[in-house]
Amino acid sequence: MTITTSAQTGDAAAASETVSVTIDGIETTVDKGTLIIRAAELLGIAIPRFCDHPLLDPVAACRMCLIEIDGQAKPQPACAVTCGDGMVVRTQLTSQVADQAQEGVMELLLINHPLDCPICDKGGECPLQNQAMTAGRSTTRFDGRKRTFPKPIALSTQVLLDRERCVSCARCTRFSEEIAGDPFIELLDRGSQQQVGIAESQTFQSYYSGNTIQICPVGALTSSLYRFRARPFDLVSTPTSCEHCASGCSLRTDTRSDKVQRRMAATSPEVNEEWNCDKGRFAFAYLTAPDRLATPMVGRGDDQESVSWSQAMSAAADGLRAAGTASAVLTGGRLSYEDAYAYAKFARTVLGTNDVDFRAHASSTEEAQFLGSHVAGAPLGPTYADLEAAPVVLLVAFEPEDESPIVALRLRKAARRGTEVVTIAPVTTRGSAKLSARVLATVPGGEASALDELAGDGPAADDVVATRAAVRRPGSVILVGERAAALPGTLSAVVRLASAAGARIGWVPRRAGDRGAVDAGLLPTLLPGGRPVEQAQARVDTAAVWGVESVPAEPGRDLPAILEAATSGQVKALVVAGLDPDDLPDPQAARAAFAAVEFLVALDTRSHWVTEHAHVVLPVAAAPEKAGSFLNWEGRVRPFEAAVRSTLLRSDAWVLTALAAQLGSSLGVGSLAQTRRELAEFEPWAGPRLEPPEVAAAEVPSPGAGFAVLASWRQLLDDGVLQQEEPYLAGTARPPVVMLSAATAAELAVAEGDPVTVASERGSVTHALTVGDLPDRVVLIPANSHGRVTSELGVSPGAIVTVSSGGGA
Amino acid sequence: MPCPHPMLQPRTRGSDVPLTPLLTAHWDQPDLHTLHGYRRHGGYTALPQALGMSPDAIIQTVKDSGLRGRGGAAFPTGMKWGFVPQGDDRPHYLVVNADESEPGACKDIPLMMTDPHSLVEGVVITSYAIRARHAFIYVRGEVPFVVRRVREAVAQAYEAGLIGTNILGSGFDLDVVVHAGAGAYICGEETALLNSLEGLRGQPRLKPPFPAVSGLYSAPTVVNNVETIAYVPTIVERGAEWFASFGTEKSPGIKLFAMSGHVQRPGIYEAPMGIPFSELLGYAGGMREGHQLKFWLPGGSSVPLLTDAHLDIPMTYEDIAGAGSLFGTGTPMVFDETTSVVRAVSRWIEFYKHESCGKCTPCREGTYWLVDLLRRFDEGQAVASDLEKTLDVGEQIMGRSFCALGDAAATPYPSALKYFRSEFEDGTRRHTDELFPPAAATVFTEVNA
C-alpha cells in the first residue's frame, strides 16, 4: 500500500486554501483538492484500494475504495472524490454501506482470480492478498468456472504477464502512459476478457517497464529475473542507492542467503519519487560475474598470481615508496563519496601529489575550471523540485532519457504541467519528443555558438528568439551534460548564458560517483569542498583537517597529462581504481601509458585489461557490498547500506588506509564514521573559487560530401560493463542504428535499414540506417552499443568522420 | 404509395386518443430522406427562423418547452445546453448520440433512415444555440445503411448551404462529421462515446468534469440523443408553449414510442407523453391472437419489469417510476405467456456481460457471475440458495459500478423474481426448453419454420 504524507492532487495555487471535512467522526482540515482517500490516510484510516496510486491520475476503476458521503445516494470512490468543505465521510470503519460495498467488490475481484498465492511471487506482499484478509469474506460463494488464460505472456524479455491474476486496475498502463510516456502496453478486449497487451509488432520497450511490476497490486506482472526465485518473507531488505548513474535513486535491495534477488525503487519524494529505471532495477548480475576479483594479486601479465593481503600490501607499498611523489591517482567515476575522499586524501598526504583525476570521459581543462567554479562544494541545487517548478529547462549536450533517466521522468512530469523544455541537440529523440521539447538543431561542436546566440540579442530564427525570452524567466534552469567537456567552448558559453539570463546551472554527469569525486577533491586543481589548490587558505584549511603540515601547493596534472607523463616516465607509479581505458577518448594512448608506467596498482572489482597489466591488484567491494553514499547530480547525499554482507571484500577507503599504514602514514578513513566525521569538519569554502572558464566558441565544423560530424552518446541500455550477464535487460535495449538526415542519406544513396559505415582513420562501426531530423552531414551513432565509439573510432563527438554505404569502410 | 419498410407503415387511429404524428407524419413518403422530400413537407423552415433568433433565446425556448433527453436519462435538454460556458473563447462541440443499441429500443435508427434531415436541421439549430462550430453524429456501426443515409443527408445539406460556411447568409459556420462506431454498446454511454470519437478505447470517463465543461477534446460539449435533437426544429417552429402543452408538467411533449414483442403490429407510434400503455398497446393491435400479456418493459432492457397489473399506467417518467420501473427510452417491449422470464432475463444479462467494457470490477466480474447463475436457472441446474445469491450479486453491482451499464445489468432480475418467483424455483428442477418451448414464443414462427 502506498502511503503519502501530503496532498497529491490539485495545483500548488489551490494548496493554500483549505477545507474542513469529517471522516469517521474525526474533523480535519486539508488542502483544497485533497482526495478523500489521502485525507483519510492523514488520519491513519486506510481505505482499501487497487487502482489508486498517489502519483497517477485517479481512475476509480476497481471500486475497492467505496465509502459513504452524507447526502449522496450511492457509495463513492474515495480515490476520485475531493474533499468538500463540510463534507461528512464514513469509511468502512463506521459505515455498513461502505463496508458491504468493499466486501462485495472484494468478493467479485476474487471470482476470477486464480487464488494461486502459494506459487505466486507476490504472495506475502500482495495488496490483493492483504486486503482480501481485511476486507473480504473468509470463503467464496462463487462455485462456477473461473476464466483462465494461457500463461504467462512475455510483454518484453523482462516483463511477464499472468493475465488470469490481473484485476484490471490499469496501474501499469497508466504508469506507462502518464509517467513514462511509453504507452507500449494497453488494455485490450473487454468485459472479463479485458487484458493487458502489447501491439503485435511492438513489445514493451520502455526504460521504465520494471516499475509496472512493482506497482502491480497482484502477481500479474513479474520479472523474468525474479520470477519463482524467492518468497518475500525470506528476503532481507536493505536501503540502498543506485550505483548506475547520477540520478541518485533510492532503492531497496533484497537478498536471500546474501545473494541479491531483486532491486526495487524506494520512495524518495525529492529524488526518484517512487520510480527507477530498468537498469537500476535489473542490472546487478555483475556482482556475481565470473570475472569478479576475489584475492589480491601481484606480478604482471602471465606472472600474475594470487597472494595474501599482507604480501600484496607490502608489494604495493614498495612500488609506491620507490616512486615517491612521482605518483598519480586515476579513479574513474564509480566511487562512493567516502571512497573518493579517501583517494583524494591518500594522494595528497601519502603520495604527496596533486596528480589526481576522476574523469573517465572525454575531459578538458575548461571542464575542470567549470567544475571548480560552478559545481565543487556548491550548495544543493538546482534540484529535482527546481526542475519541476522551472518555467523553462534548457538541455545542453544532455539526453536525459539515456544519460540520467530519472531526470527525464521529472522533466516529463514538469513538461506535462507546463514547463517548457528546450534542447540544444542534433536531433529530436524519442526522449525529447516525450518532453514536447523544442529542439534547437545543432551540429555537434556548434553548441557554444548556439548558446552564445541565446545569450545575445542579434537577429535570429523564431525558435531562438522565443528561447531567449523563455530562458530569462525567473527560475529557469540549464542542465548541461558531461559530454559538453568534449565540445570546446560549450561550458564557457553555458556560464555566459546563465549569467546573462539569470538561470541556474545543473551539471549532470553520467556516473554515480562523478559528483562525489568533484566534491571530494579528485581533481588536480581542487581539494575537498571546491577549495582551489592554488589558494593558500584552502591548503591551510585542508591540512588542518587532515592533521598534516601541508598539502602539495602546485596544481597537479589532469588525466591526459598524467597519461603522457606516465608514458614518458615522469610519473613512475599509478594508482588506478575502476578505470576502463575504453571509456577514455583515446584508449590506445591510455593502454600505452598503463603498459609503460613503472609501477601500476589497481583497485578494482573485476578483472579486465588494467588489472591484467597491474603490478599489484587489490580487490575491493562493489557498491552493494559496502556502505557509503553517492552525491547525485543535485549534490544531494544518497546513502546506502551494505546489502551483501558476507563478502570478504572491503571498501577502497579501507584498503587505502591499510596501504597508507604500510607506508607509515595514518589515513584515518578506515571506517565510514571516521570519514564522515572528518568530512563534517570542513567548513563550507567561503574563499575564492576557480575562475569560470572563458573558452571562445569553436568554429562549427562543416564537412564535405562523404564526411559527417559525429554525434554520439551512450544509450541507457548498452554494452556497459555493469549491465553484462543480464540478457533479459539487454532484450529491451534499443537496437543501435546510424542516423542521418534524409538529404545526407540521399547523398550516400542509402535507404532506411541499409547498412551504413561510420569510419575514422582508426576503425569503423556499421549499423542499419534510420533517417532522422538531423542537420545535414551529421551522423549519430550510439557510443557503446555493438561497438564502442572510443575504442573503434578513437574520436569524440564533434569530430569529422567518414560515412559510407554498406559494410565496408 | 409504396412504403420503405413494414415497420414504418402509417397506423390507422384505433382509439379516441389521437396519435400525434409530427416527426412521423410523412414517414410514408418514399423520398422523405432526400432534401427535396424533406423540404416538400415543410423541412428546413425552422432553421432560418432559428438563425434569426439569438442563441440564448433558442436555449430559453428549449428550456421552456420542458424537453427532456430521449436517450434514457431524461435530463432536461435546455438545462444541459445552459451548462456550456459562454464567451469562453474555446471551441464547443455538439455530439449526437446515434449509437442506439439498447435491446428493445428501435426509434433513432428508423428516424435516421426515414427522415435524416430532421436530425440534420436539429443539429444546425442546436449547434447555433450552444455556439458550436463542429458537430458530430456518432452512429452505431452495425447499421451501415443508416450511416450511409445520414452521410448522404449531410452531403446534401452541405451542397444546399445548410451546413458549411455562412449558413443561409447568417454568418454562422458549422461542419458536421458523421462517425460510425465500431460495435460496442458501452459507446452509447456519453463519455465512452467521446473517448471512442477521439480514437481512444471506448470506456467511460470519470465525472466530473461533465462533458458540458470538459467533453470532446476537453472542450465544452453537448451530447444529445437523436430523437431529442430531431424535435428541436419543431419546438423552434411551433413554440415552447405548444410543445409543453402535451403530456404532463414533468413529462411534457410528444414522443416516439417504439412497440416491440408479442404485439400484432410492432412499430413506432408518435404520441403525447402520458398516453396510457394500454392505448399504445391498442395502436399496436393488441397482443398476438389468442395470447395474453405476461410482462413488459417500458423502455429497453435496462429497466425493471412490469406486468398486466400495470396496463393503465400513463407513459410518463413519474408514473412509471411510481410503479417501480423506469421510463428509459420509452420503447416498450411486450411479452406474452409463452415467454420464459428466466430465459428473457438470462438473455439480457448475457448481453450486458458481452458488452461490459471491463473497466470497473462490479460490472466486469458481476455480469460474469450473474450469467453463470442465470444459465443454471435456464438449464434447470440451479439450487435453492441461488435465488438469493443472485439477488446478492446484483446488489453488489447496483450503485457501485462506474457507469450505468452495470446498474442496467443488475436491474431485470430483482423485478423478475418479485413477479415470477416460481419460474426461478422451477429453474432448480427443469430446463426452460421443457417449460417454455421456444417455438411458441418466437414472434415470426412461420418465418423460422
PDB file of C-alpha atoms in Angstrom, chain A residues 361-539:
ATOM      1  CA  HIS A 361      35.271  10.589 -20.081  1.00  0.00           C
ATOM      2  CA  ALA A 362      36.499  12.987 -22.725  1.00  0.00           C
ATOM      3  CA  SER A 363      37.529  15.813 -20.397  1.00  0.00           C
ATOM      4  CA  SER A 364      39.185  19.196 -20.721  1.00  0.00           C
ATOM      5  CA  THR A 365      40.770  21.897 -18.610  1.00  0.00           C
ATOM      6  CA  GLU A 366      37.727  24.003 -19.466  1.00  0.00           C
ATOM      7  CA  GLU A 367      35.640  21.368 -17.705  1.00  0.00           C
ATOM      8  CA  ALA A 368      37.944  21.308 -14.674  1.00  0.00           C
ATOM      9  CA  GLN A 369      37.592  25.055 -14.362  1.00  0.00           C
ATOM     10  CA  PHE A 370      33.847  24.869 -14.750  1.00  0.00           C
ATOM     11  CA  LEU A 371      33.633  22.193 -12.070  1.00  0.00           C
ATOM     12  CA  GLY A 372      35.751  24.348  -9.772  1.00  0.00           C
ATOM     13  CA  SER A 373      33.761  27.492 -10.396  1.00  0.00           C
ATOM     14  CA  HIS A 374      30.221  26.112 -10.504  1.00  0.00           C
ATOM     15  CA  VAL A 375      29.979  22.569  -9.141  1.00  0.00           C
ATOM     16  CA  ALA A 376      32.518  21.570  -6.499  1.00  0.00           C
ATOM     17  CA  GLY A 377      31.280  22.247  -2.992  1.00  0.00           C
ATOM     18  CA  ALA A 378      28.307  24.201  -4.293  1.00  0.00           C
ATOM     19  CA  PRO A 379      25.193  24.148  -2.122  1.00  0.00           C
ATOM     20  CA  LEU A 380      22.391  21.761  -3.057  1.00  0.00           C
ATOM     21  CA  GLY A 381      20.692  22.539  -6.304  1.00  0.00           C
ATOM     22  CA  PRO A 382      19.297  23.106  -8.701  1.00  0.00           C
ATOM     23  CA  THR A 383      17.165  20.206  -7.532  1.00  0.00           C
ATOM     24  CA  TYR A 384      14.511  17.964  -8.983  1.00  0.00           C
ATOM     25  CA  ALA A 385      11.948  20.218  -7.356  1.00  0.00           C
ATOM     26  CA  ASP A 386      13.555  23.196  -9.092  1.00  0.00           C
ATOM     27  CA  LEU A 387      13.157  21.404 -12.427  1.00  0.00           C
ATOM     28  CA  GLU A 388       9.514  20.793 -11.666  1.00  0.00           C
ATOM     29  CA  ALA A 389       8.968  24.428 -10.750  1.00  0.00           C
ATOM     30  CA  ALA A 390      11.070  25.888 -13.562  1.00  0.00           C
ATOM     31  CA  PRO A 391       9.268  27.736 -16.335  1.00  0.00           C
ATOM     32  CA  VAL A 392      11.984  26.609 -18.732  1.00  0.00           C
ATOM     33  CA  VAL A 393      14.679  23.961 -18.667  1.00  0.00           C
ATOM     34  CA  LEU A 394      17.391  24.181 -21.320  1.00  0.00           C
ATOM     35  CA  LEU A 395      19.296  20.974 -22.058  1.00  0.00           C
ATOM     36  CA  VAL A 396      22.817  21.191 -23.431  1.00  0.00           C
ATOM     37  CA  ALA A 397      24.744  18.114 -24.606  1.00  0.00           C
ATOM     38  CA  PHE A 398      22.445  16.056 -22.464  1.00  0.00           C
ATOM     39  CA  GLU A 399      19.948  13.355 -23.433  1.00  0.00           C
ATOM     40  CA  PRO A 400      18.109  12.759 -20.147  1.00  0.00           C
ATOM     41  CA  GLU A 401      16.362   9.513 -21.008  1.00  0.00           C
ATOM     42  CA  ASP A 402      19.654   7.825 -21.868  1.00  0.00           C
ATOM     43  CA  GLU A 403      22.023   9.640 -19.550  1.00  0.00           C
ATOM     44  CA  SER A 404      20.004  10.293 -16.392  1.00  0.00           C
ATOM     45  CA  PRO A 405      16.634   8.599 -16.733  1.00  0.00           C
ATOM     46  CA  ILE A 406      15.049   9.887 -13.545  1.00  0.00           C
ATOM     47  CA  VAL A 407      15.861  13.442 -14.572  1.00  0.00           C
ATOM     48  CA  ALA A 408      13.944  12.558 -17.736  1.00  0.00           C
ATOM     49  CA  LEU A 409      10.947  11.370 -15.712  1.00  0.00           C
ATOM     50  CA  ARG A 410      10.901  14.527 -13.628  1.00  0.00           C
ATOM     51  CA  LEU A 411      11.239  16.696 -16.712  1.00  0.00           C
ATOM     52  CA  ARG A 412       8.300  14.845 -18.222  1.00  0.00           C
ATOM     53  CA  LYS A 413       6.244  15.475 -15.119  1.00  0.00           C
ATOM     54  CA  ALA A 414       7.223  19.131 -15.309  1.00  0.00           C
ATOM     55  CA  ALA A 415       6.511  19.318 -19.039  1.00  0.00           C
ATOM     56  CA  ARG A 416       3.052  17.857 -18.508  1.00  0.00           C
ATOM     57  CA  ARG A 417       2.407  20.664 -16.052  1.00  0.00           C
ATOM     58  CA  GLY A 418       3.628  23.395 -18.348  1.00  0.00           C
ATOM     59  CA  THR A 419       7.406  23.570 -18.026  1.00  0.00           C
ATOM     60  CA  GLU A 420       8.929  24.302 -21.396  1.00  0.00           C
ATOM     61  CA  VAL A 421      11.886  22.104 -22.292  1.00  0.00           C
ATOM     62  CA  VAL A 422      14.370  23.309 -24.893  1.00  0.00           C
ATOM     63  CA  THR A 423      17.264  21.159 -26.018  1.00  0.00           C
ATOM     64  CA  ILE A 424      20.411  22.059 -27.909  1.00  0.00           C
ATOM     65  CA  ALA A 425      20.859  18.754 -29.660  1.00  0.00           C
ATOM     66  CA  PRO A 426      21.494  17.351 -33.106  1.00  0.00           C
ATOM     67  CA  VAL A 427      18.182  15.531 -33.389  1.00  0.00           C
ATOM     68  CA  THR A 428      14.688  15.150 -31.986  1.00  0.00           C
ATOM     69  CA  THR A 429      14.952  11.969 -29.974  1.00  0.00           C
ATOM     70  CA  ARG A 430      12.131   9.857 -28.596  1.00  0.00           C
ATOM     71  CA  GLY A 431      13.121  11.240 -25.226  1.00  0.00           C
ATOM     72  CA  SER A 432      12.856  14.870 -26.270  1.00  0.00           C
ATOM     73  CA  ALA A 433       9.599  14.174 -28.105  1.00  0.00           C
ATOM     74  CA  LYS A 434       8.159  12.827 -24.855  1.00  0.00           C
ATOM     75  CA  LEU A 435       9.090  16.113 -23.212  1.00  0.00           C
ATOM     76  CA  SER A 436       7.463  18.048 -26.051  1.00  0.00           C
ATOM     77  CA  ALA A 437      10.858  19.721 -26.185  1.00  0.00           C
ATOM     78  CA  ARG A 438      11.746  22.487 -28.582  1.00  0.00           C
ATOM     79  CA  VAL A 439      14.835  21.213 -30.379  1.00  0.00           C
ATOM     80  CA  LEU A 440      17.392  23.799 -31.432  1.00  0.00           C
ATOM     81  CA  ALA A 441      19.011  21.550 -34.021  1.00  0.00           C
ATOM     82  CA  THR A 442      22.740  21.918 -33.570  1.00  0.00           C
ATOM     83  CA  VAL A 443      25.740  20.314 -35.216  1.00  0.00           C
ATOM     84  CA  PRO A 444      27.990  18.759 -32.532  1.00  0.00           C
ATOM     85  CA  GLY A 445      30.622  21.400 -31.846  1.00  0.00           C
ATOM     86  CA  GLY A 446      28.117  24.147 -32.569  1.00  0.00           C
ATOM     87  CA  GLU A 447      26.662  24.122 -29.047  1.00  0.00           C
ATOM     88  CA  ALA A 448      28.766  27.047 -27.870  1.00  0.00           C
ATOM     89  CA  SER A 449      27.701  29.211 -30.805  1.00  0.00           C
ATOM     90  CA  ALA A 450      24.092  28.249 -30.240  1.00  0.00           C
ATOM     91  CA  LEU A 451      24.377  29.206 -26.572  1.00  0.00           C
ATOM     92  CA  ASP A 452      26.061  32.493 -27.426  1.00  0.00           C
ATOM     93  CA  GLU A 453      23.241  33.224 -29.831  1.00  0.00           C
ATOM     94  CA  LEU A 454      20.768  32.692 -26.986  1.00  0.00           C
ATOM     95  CA  ALA A 455      22.804  34.970 -24.758  1.00  0.00           C
ATOM     96  CA  GLY A 456      22.899  37.676 -27.439  1.00  0.00           C
ATOM     97  CA  ASP A 457      20.193  39.804 -28.986  1.00  0.00           C
ATOM     98  CA  GLY A 458      21.037  39.872 -32.684  1.00  0.00           C
ATOM     99  CA  PRO A 459      18.654  38.798 -35.418  1.00  0.00           C
ATOM    100  CA  ALA A 460      17.865  35.106 -35.107  1.00  0.00           C
ATOM    101  CA  ALA A 461      15.405  32.395 -36.005  1.00  0.00           C
ATOM    102  CA  ASP A 462      11.982  32.370 -34.306  1.00  0.00           C
ATOM    103  CA  ASP A 463      12.885  29.385 -32.126  1.00  0.00           C
ATOM    104  CA  VAL A 464      15.981  31.155 -30.866  1.00  0.00           C
ATOM    105  CA  VAL A 465      14.124  34.392 -30.178  1.00  0.00           C
ATOM    106  CA  ALA A 466      11.440  32.513 -28.263  1.00  0.00           C
ATOM    107  CA  THR A 467      14.046  30.598 -26.276  1.00  0.00           C
ATOM    108  CA  ARG A 468      15.960  33.789 -25.472  1.00  0.00           C
ATOM    109  CA  ALA A 469      12.881  35.189 -23.789  1.00  0.00           C
ATOM    110  CA  ALA A 470      11.968  31.916 -22.132  1.00  0.00           C
ATOM    111  CA  VAL A 471      15.335  31.246 -20.557  1.00  0.00           C
ATOM    112  CA  ARG A 472      15.326  34.692 -18.993  1.00  0.00           C
ATOM    113  CA  ARG A 473      12.215  33.918 -16.951  1.00  0.00           C
ATOM    114  CA  PRO A 474      12.927  33.623 -13.210  1.00  0.00           C
ATOM    115  CA  GLY A 475      13.542  30.071 -12.080  1.00  0.00           C
ATOM    116  CA  SER A 476      14.840  28.777 -15.384  1.00  0.00           C
ATOM    117  CA  VAL A 477      17.483  26.056 -15.299  1.00  0.00           C
ATOM    118  CA  ILE A 478      20.224  24.987 -17.705  1.00  0.00           C
ATOM    119  CA  LEU A 479      21.148  21.322 -17.470  1.00  0.00           C
ATOM    120  CA  VAL A 480      24.471  20.539 -19.074  1.00  0.00           C
ATOM    121  CA  GLY A 481      25.695  17.009 -19.587  1.00  0.00           C
ATOM    122  CA  GLU A 482      29.237  15.726 -19.112  1.00  0.00           C
ATOM    123  CA  ARG A 483      29.581  15.419 -22.897  1.00  0.00           C
ATOM    124  CA  ALA A 484      29.952  19.201 -23.000  1.00  0.00           C
ATOM    125  CA  ALA A 485      33.581  18.802 -21.884  1.00  0.00           C
ATOM    126  CA  ALA A 486      34.499  17.385 -25.268  1.00  0.00           C
ATOM    127  CA  LEU A 487      32.867  20.274 -27.133  1.00  0.00           C
ATOM    128  CA  PRO A 488      35.258  23.221 -26.712  1.00  0.00           C
ATOM    129  CA  GLY A 489      33.685  26.447 -25.540  1.00  0.00           C
ATOM    130  CA  THR A 490      30.373  24.869 -24.554  1.00  0.00           C
ATOM    131  CA  LEU A 491      30.780  25.075 -20.783  1.00  0.00           C
ATOM    132  CA  SER A 492      32.114  28.638 -21.079  1.00  0.00           C
ATOM    133  CA  ALA A 493      29.089  29.551 -23.166  1.00  0.00           C
ATOM    134  CA  VAL A 494      26.765  27.917 -20.622  1.00  0.00           C
ATOM    135  CA  VAL A 495      28.279  30.131 -17.938  1.00  0.00           C
ATOM    136  CA  ARG A 496      27.884  33.212 -20.153  1.00  0.00           C
ATOM    137  CA  LEU A 497      24.239  32.426 -20.927  1.00  0.00           C
ATOM    138  CA  ALA A 498      23.385  31.613 -17.328  1.00  0.00           C
ATOM    139  CA  SER A 499      24.846  34.879 -16.227  1.00  0.00           C
ATOM    140  CA  ALA A 500      23.068  36.842 -18.978  1.00  0.00           C
ATOM    141  CA  ALA A 501      19.735  35.150 -18.328  1.00  0.00           C
ATOM    142  CA  GLY A 502      19.876  34.729 -14.569  1.00  0.00           C
ATOM    143  CA  ALA A 503      19.423  30.985 -14.967  1.00  0.00           C
ATOM    144  CA  ARG A 504      20.791  28.305 -12.666  1.00  0.00           C
ATOM    145  CA  ILE A 505      23.171  25.661 -13.959  1.00  0.00           C
ATOM    146  CA  GLY A 506      22.910  21.957 -13.191  1.00  0.00           C
ATOM    147  CA  TRP A 507      25.768  19.689 -14.240  1.00  0.00           C
ATOM    148  CA  VAL A 508      24.522  16.170 -14.878  1.00  0.00           C
ATOM    149  CA  PRO A 509      27.359  13.686 -15.111  1.00  0.00           C
ATOM    150  CA  ARG A 510      26.690  10.133 -16.137  1.00  0.00           C
ATOM    151  CA  ARG A 511      28.200   8.050 -13.366  1.00  0.00           C
ATOM    152  CA  ALA A 512      27.028   7.747  -9.788  1.00  0.00           C
ATOM    153  CA  GLY A 513      30.427   8.682  -8.329  1.00  0.00           C
ATOM    154  CA  ASP A 514      31.233  11.665 -10.525  1.00  0.00           C
ATOM    155  CA  ARG A 515      29.736  14.431  -8.418  1.00  0.00           C
ATOM    156  CA  GLY A 516      31.101  12.948  -5.190  1.00  0.00           C
ATOM    157  CA  ALA A 517      34.567  12.832  -6.726  1.00  0.00           C
ATOM    158  CA  VAL A 518      34.342  16.515  -7.649  1.00  0.00           C
ATOM    159  CA  ASP A 519      33.364  17.465  -4.125  1.00  0.00           C
ATOM    160  CA  ALA A 520      35.916  15.118  -2.568  1.00  0.00           C
ATOM    161  CA  GLY A 521      38.753  16.825  -4.434  1.00  0.00           C
ATOM    162  CA  LEU A 522      39.649  14.227  -7.045  1.00  0.00           C
ATOM    163  CA  LEU A 523      40.776  16.880  -9.479  1.00  0.00           C
ATOM    164  CA  PRO A 524      44.324  18.204  -9.847  1.00  0.00           C
ATOM    165  CA  THR A 525      43.177  21.739  -9.099  1.00  0.00           C
ATOM    166  CA  LEU A 526      40.708  21.099  -6.288  1.00  0.00           C
ATOM    167  CA  LEU A 527      40.859  19.990  -2.680  1.00  0.00           C
ATOM    168  CA  PRO A 528      37.718  18.817  -0.850  1.00  0.00           C
ATOM    169  CA  GLY A 529      34.682  21.104  -0.921  1.00  0.00           C
ATOM    170  CA  GLY A 530      35.711  23.027  -4.010  1.00  0.00           C
ATOM    171  CA  ARG A 531      38.839  24.501  -2.415  1.00  0.00           C
ATOM    172  CA  PRO A 532      41.256  25.552  -5.143  1.00  0.00           C
ATOM    173  CA  VAL A 533      44.730  24.083  -4.675  1.00  0.00           C
ATOM    174  CA  GLU A 534      46.117  27.440  -5.747  1.00  0.00           C
ATOM    175  CA  GLN A 535      44.533  29.183  -2.731  1.00  0.00           C
ATOM    176  CA  ALA A 536      46.856  29.156   0.278  1.00  0.00           C
ATOM    177  CA  GLN A 537      43.941  29.372   2.697  1.00  0.00           C
ATOM    178  CA  ALA A 538      42.372  26.346   1.035  1.00  0.00           C
ATOM    179  CA  ARG A 539      45.532  24.337   1.535  1.00  0.00           C
TER     180      ARG A 539
END
